[in-house]
RNA sequence: GGGCGCUUAGCUCAGCUGGUCAGAGCGCCUCCCUUACAAGGAGGAUGCCGGGGGUUCGAGUCCCUCAGCGCCCACCA
């Protein structure tokens, strides 16, 4: 007889078992297993910037359920955890947390005291090195807090297998892969107009853009043609100094006479040509537009295709340059110099009104404007030298190959693939990976400086692969001395870092030891599963496929599971700005990890799910029921081994087999939601009906007792294991009462070898339900004896019920049970109430 | 402007290939201290399955269309 607790409880199970799992290394990866035995998961490295929210908990709990199922069905799990501590979110958090900002011109002083963490007031400038040290310090603290939360939630990752996207291995992999891409021509640098955030002062990539609806106004402005004014409508009159041409549709009869002629800009009187171009929309504004360098991405297209000059006036800080541009011989430049775009617009509109070139009142509109997704001001476009990786945006063959990769991937749910197809199909340029920031993986190249002091960007100096990772701002290229840095005839390091996606797109290679552990890599790559959120299909998922396609000519994983969005209880999207974000820790404390895991696993892949406490409560109750029924069944002396003789016991096991078949099939399709539904429903039927029906027989020492005990034991064992991927803690607890070893290393239940008529259980359950109903309606205790119960039903059901008559009689406290064929019905005569 | 998803009892959701598919849980109402569980248990009420058209002998289930919500995308004149 196993030792059972007097009063089982969920309290403390998280701590108890997470410590035990750590002590026993229950989830340690065994690298001696063969490739076929290993299931590898490309865990999303959460952004280490602040706190985890319910959306993270949601996705990670689902993945963990999948991991635990795979482990039980015999797979060895390669289940690492990464931290994405690289990049802008960390920089921003450090700035706010410590009240500092990075100023690379300040020399590093290793003895300088660390700033206090109040983050109030003016941001104090510190050196780049000191800034990076603070990034490491802060992320280390966050990572500890994150790990604590994940352990409480019960993620069965192998905590030996952690990585961070800024650590040595990640930098090594990112730089090595970059150099491979460079050598094969997949990475290149070029001077080009680039979307630019004036606050962060960094280029941003297409994948980091978002459109925001903004208030603006059409200003009707006259250009001066030889035969009178030409009216254009623009939302950005301040860019008139940048105007390089006008453009109209080639079919637009109104403007055809102007093509090939020139007009003069208002205020500055600069001569600009008028060109036809198909992209000009006759319906928009006045049908003729000014091309500026650069007001928007259409300007870039026109500029490139019409071969126009560059006349930039907005600097990288978003302000108009101070020196008067040489193409502006006349005009009120001093009125605009040094102003922000917004200030300049205000002034130039006044000037246009004074000169008579503004016609009518500005007409307010709202229109979409491109922003950096983490930025606060509209993006400008500046020309700068940047690094790119080819992604099919400018190459139809590569694009087709990457679309084919997407088709090879198994998507859960399948409809998410459409997002990938649309994104890849709609790319309009290569992937910009360089960032003018500090806390990231440096671009690992240098440039020669010729004897005149000119930097030779076209011939980057690359390090030997064996030297990686390097930092070109402190490491020296082969054949040079550090003293030659920045000198004529010397060298200079590339100042940029890679975008964080350029590193995290390599999470499969980082996690599996692509460079430093080839044996592990062979066994774990390509990986089995990439779980992630839908919003980063265009970034993380796509860029991972790009990198793997180039280097390995393969997908990085066979399957991807895209989780849904977590909505607040009112079905609104949770967001920090609305202030309706629910934090996980209080909920974990209120409902237990199993309650939260249950809630998460009720959310189907790709389906938005409300953070509903009601569902978490149901999960908690389920966990409590597992405790109680396990205690009771084991207390009855449940024991496997005896022959299953009773028809109702056989019926129970036949139904158990059927449920198990459905649940297992669902699991094999990553459909954890359906698996949970089937298992949970069956579990309650087992508790409410089967246990009630047979407990009397099991208590006794009659001939059927052993059969009941064996059936109870088999079913309990099966259900405990079937629930273990979801209710990881309580399943482990009840398993420990009567079994050796962790339930999470036990085998996924197999169907029992048994035959029988499943109806026997159904009719018996129906019969006691009827009897319970009569008693409840008579408002008497369920213990009230039944003097006589007459049950009539179809011949088939009557025959089945007769096989379970003794259990029904005992469970219903029935003195005389009559079963006959006839119209389905019951007639119950209750015993006189005991007064 | 385009795409994808969702819309089923007050709430959260199942309903997979059209024919016991009108369901579950929560909440609500009634009852029961039954020696596994009162942080229980038993029973009950509740829905023109978003609107409108089709297809079919038959439609939450397929087609068209409209509406609302969410997400993703879109060249900002």
Coordinates of C-alpha atoms in Angstrom, one line a residue, chain A residues 477-700:
Chain A
X477 CA 43.1 43.3 -38.5
X478 CA 45.8 40.9 -39.6
X479 CA 48.9 42.7 -40.8
X480 CA 48.2 46.0 -38.9
X481 CA 49.2 47.5 -35.6
X482 CA 46.7 49.0 -33.3
X483 CA 48.7 52.3 -33.6
X484 CA 47.6 52.4 -37.3
X485 CA 43.9 52.7 -36.4
X486 CA 42.4 55.8 -38.0
X487 CA 45.8 56.8 -39.6
X488 CA 46.5 57.3 -43.4
X489 CA 47.8 54.0 -44.6
X490 CA 46.2 52.3 -41.7
X491 CA 42.7 50.9 -41.0
X492 CA 39.4 51.6 -39.4
X493 CA 36.8 49.3 -37.9
X494 CA 33.3 49.1 -39.2
X495 CA 31.4 51.1 -36.5
X496 CA 28.1 49.3 -36.8
X497 CA 26.4 46.4 -35.1
X498 CA 24.1 43.9 -36.5
X499 CA 20.4 44.1 -36.0
X500 CA 19.2 41.8 -33.3
X501 CA 17.3 39.7 -35.9
X502 CA 20.6 39.0 -37.6
X503 CA 21.6 37.2 -34.5
X504 CA 18.3 35.7 -33.4
X505 CA 17.7 34.4 -36.9
X506 CA 20.6 32.0 -36.1
X507 CA 19.0 30.6 -32.9
X508 CA 18.9 27.1 -34.4
X509 CA 22.6 27.2 -35.2
X510 CA 23.5 28.9 -31.9
X511 CA 21.5 26.4 -29.8
X512 CA 22.7 23.3 -31.6
X513 CA 26.4 24.1 -31.6
X514 CA 26.8 24.7 -35.3
X515 CA 30.4 25.8 -34.9
X516 CA 31.7 24.5 -31.6
X517 CA 29.9 21.2 -31.3
X518 CA 29.6 19.5 -34.7
X519 CA 28.5 16.2 -33.2
X520 CA 25.6 17.8 -31.4
X521 CA 24.7 19.8 -34.5
X522 CA 24.5 16.6 -36.6
X523 CA 22.0 15.2 -34.1
X524 CA 19.8 18.2 -33.5
X525 CA 19.8 20.2 -36.7
X526 CA 17.5 20.7 -38.6
X527 CA 15.3 21.0 -35.5
X528 CA 11.9 19.6 -35.1
X529 CA 9.9 22.5 -33.9
X530 CA 9.9 26.3 -34.0
X531 CA 7.2 27.7 -31.7
X532 CA 6.6 31.4 -31.9
X533 CA 4.1 34.2 -32.1
X534 CA 2.3 35.3 -35.3
X535 CA 3.7 38.8 -35.3
X536 CA 7.2 37.7 -35.9
X537 CA 6.7 35.5 -38.9
X538 CA 8.0 38.2 -41.1
X539 CA 11.1 38.7 -38.9
X540 CA 12.2 35.8 -36.8
X541 CA 10.7 32.9 -38.8
X542 CA 11.5 34.3 -42.2
X543 CA 15.0 35.5 -41.4
X544 CA 15.8 32.1 -39.9
X545 CA 14.7 30.4 -43.1
X546 CA 16.9 32.8 -45.1
X547 CA 20.0 32.0 -43.1
X548 CA 19.4 28.3 -43.1
X549 CA 18.7 28.2 -46.8
X550 CA 22.0 29.9 -47.6
X551 CA 24.2 28.0 -45.3
X552 CA 22.6 24.5 -45.1
X553 CA 20.3 24.4 -48.1
X554 CA 17.6 23.2 -45.7
X555 CA 14.8 24.3 -43.5
X556 CA 16.0 25.0 -39.9
X557 CA 13.0 22.9 -38.6
X558 CA 10.3 20.6 -39.9
X559 CA 7.3 22.1 -38.0
X560 CA 6.3 25.4 -36.7
X561 CA 3.6 26.1 -34.1
X562 CA 2.2 29.6 -34.2
X563 CA 0.5 30.5 -31.0
X564 CA -2.5 32.9 -30.8
X565 CA -2.8 36.3 -29.2
X566 CA -3.7 36.7 -25.6
X567 CA -6.6 39.1 -25.0
X568 CA -7.6 40.6 -21.8
X569 CA -10.8 39.3 -20.1
X570 CA -12.8 41.8 -22.2
X571 CA -11.3 40.3 -25.4
X572 CA -9.3 43.4 -26.0
X573 CA -5.7 43.1 -27.1
X574 CA -3.4 43.5 -24.0
X575 CA -1.0 46.3 -24.4
X576 CA 1.1 48.3 -22.1
X577 CA -0.3 51.6 -23.3
X578 CA -3.9 50.6 -22.5
X579 CA -2.7 49.4 -19.1
X580 CA -4.6 46.2 -19.2
X581 CA -1.6 43.9 -19.1
X582 CA -2.0 41.0 -16.7
X583 CA 1.3 39.9 -15.1
X584 CA 1.9 36.2 -14.6
X585 CA 3.2 35.9 -11.1
X586 CA 0.0 36.8 -9.2
X587 CA -2.0 34.4 -11.4
X588 CA 0.5 31.6 -10.9
X589 CA 0.1 32.1 -7.2
X590 CA -3.7 32.2 -7.3
X591 CA -4.3 29.3 -9.6
X592 CA -1.1 27.3 -9.4
X593 CA 1.2 26.5 -12.3
X594 CA -1.1 23.7 -13.4
X595 CA -4.1 26.0 -13.5
X596 CA -2.1 28.4 -15.7
X597 CA -0.8 25.6 -17.9
X598 CA -4.3 24.3 -18.3
X599 CA -5.5 27.7 -19.4
X600 CA -2.7 28.0 -21.9
X601 CA -3.3 24.6 -23.4
X602 CA -7.0 25.3 -23.9
X603 CA -5.9 27.9 -26.4
X604 CA -5.6 26.3 -29.8
X605 CA -2.6 27.2 -32.1
X606 CA -3.2 30.5 -33.9
X607 CA -6.4 31.2 -32.0
X608 CA -6.7 34.3 -29.9
X609 CA -7.5 33.5 -26.3
X610 CA -8.8 35.6 -23.4
X611 CA -6.9 35.6 -20.2
X612 CA -9.9 34.2 -18.4
X613 CA -9.6 33.5 -14.7
X614 CA -12.6 31.2 -15.0
X615 CA -10.6 28.9 -17.2
X616 CA -7.6 29.0 -14.9
X617 CA -9.9 28.1 -12.0
X618 CA -11.2 25.1 -13.9
X619 CA -7.6 24.0 -14.4
X620 CA -7.0 24.3 -10.7
X621 CA -10.1 22.3 -9.8
X622 CA -9.0 19.6 -12.3
X623 CA -5.7 19.5 -10.5
X624 CA -7.4 19.2 -7.1
X625 CA -9.6 16.4 -8.4
X626 CA -6.5 14.5 -9.6
X627 CA -5.2 14.7 -6.1
X628 CA -8.4 13.5 -4.5
X629 CA -9.3 10.7 -6.9
X630 CA -5.7 9.4 -6.9
X631 CA -5.7 9.3 -3.1
X632 CA -9.1 7.5 -3.0
X633 CA -8.4 5.0 -5.8
X634 CA -5.0 4.1 -4.3
X635 CA -6.6 3.9 -0.9
X636 CA -9.0 1.3 -2.2
X637 CA -6.0 -0.9 -2.9
X638 CA -5.8 -0.4 -6.6
X639 CA -3.3 -2.8 -8.0
X640 CA -2.5 -3.9 -11.5
X641 CA -2.1 -7.5 -12.6
X642 CA -5.3 -9.3 -11.8
X643 CA -7.5 -10.6 -14.5
X644 CA -10.2 -8.2 -15.7
X645 CA -13.3 -10.4 -15.3
X646 CA -16.3 -8.0 -15.0
X647 CA -18.0 -6.8 -18.1
X648 CA -18.2 -3.2 -16.8
X649 CA -14.5 -3.2 -16.1
X650 CA -13.8 -4.4 -19.6
X651 CA -16.1 -1.7 -21.0
X652 CA -14.2 0.9 -19.0
X653 CA -10.9 -0.1 -20.5
X654 CA -12.3 -0.4 -24.0
X655 CA -13.5 3.2 -23.7
X656 CA -10.2 4.2 -22.2
X657 CA -8.4 2.7 -25.3
X658 CA -10.7 4.6 -27.6
X659 CA -10.0 7.9 -25.9
X660 CA -6.3 7.3 -25.8
X661 CA -6.3 6.6 -29.5
X662 CA -8.0 9.9 -30.2
X663 CA -5.7 11.8 -27.9
X664 CA -2.6 10.3 -29.3
X665 CA -3.7 11.0 -32.8
X666 CA -4.3 14.6 -31.8
X667 CA -0.9 14.9 -30.2
X668 CA 0.8 13.6 -33.3
X669 CA -0.7 16.5 -35.1
X670 CA 0.6 18.9 -32.4
X671 CA -3.1 19.4 -31.5
X672 CA -2.7 19.6 -27.7
X673 CA -6.0 21.3 -27.3
X674 CA -8.0 18.4 -28.7
X675 CA -5.8 15.9 -26.7
X676 CA -6.6 17.9 -23.5
X677 CA -10.3 18.0 -24.3
X678 CA -10.6 14.2 -24.7
X679 CA -8.5 13.3 -21.7
X680 CA -10.2 15.8 -19.4
X681 CA -13.7 14.7 -20.4
X682 CA -12.8 11.1 -19.9
X683 CA -11.2 11.8 -16.6
X684 CA -14.3 13.4 -15.2
X685 CA -16.4 10.4 -16.4
X686 CA -14.0 8.1 -14.7
X687 CA -14.3 10.0 -11.4
X688 CA -18.0 10.7 -11.4
X689 CA -19.3 7.4 -12.8
X690 CA -16.9 4.6 -12.9
X691 CA -15.3 5.1 -9.5
X692 CA -18.8 5.6 -8.0
X693 CA -20.0 2.4 -9.6
X694 CA -17.2 0.1 -8.5
X695 CA -16.0 1.4 -5.2
X696 CA -18.3 -0.8 -3.3
X697 CA -17.1 -3.9 -5.2
X698 CA -13.5 -2.8 -4.8
X699 CA -13.9 -2.3 -1.1
X700 CA -15.2 -5.8 -0.6

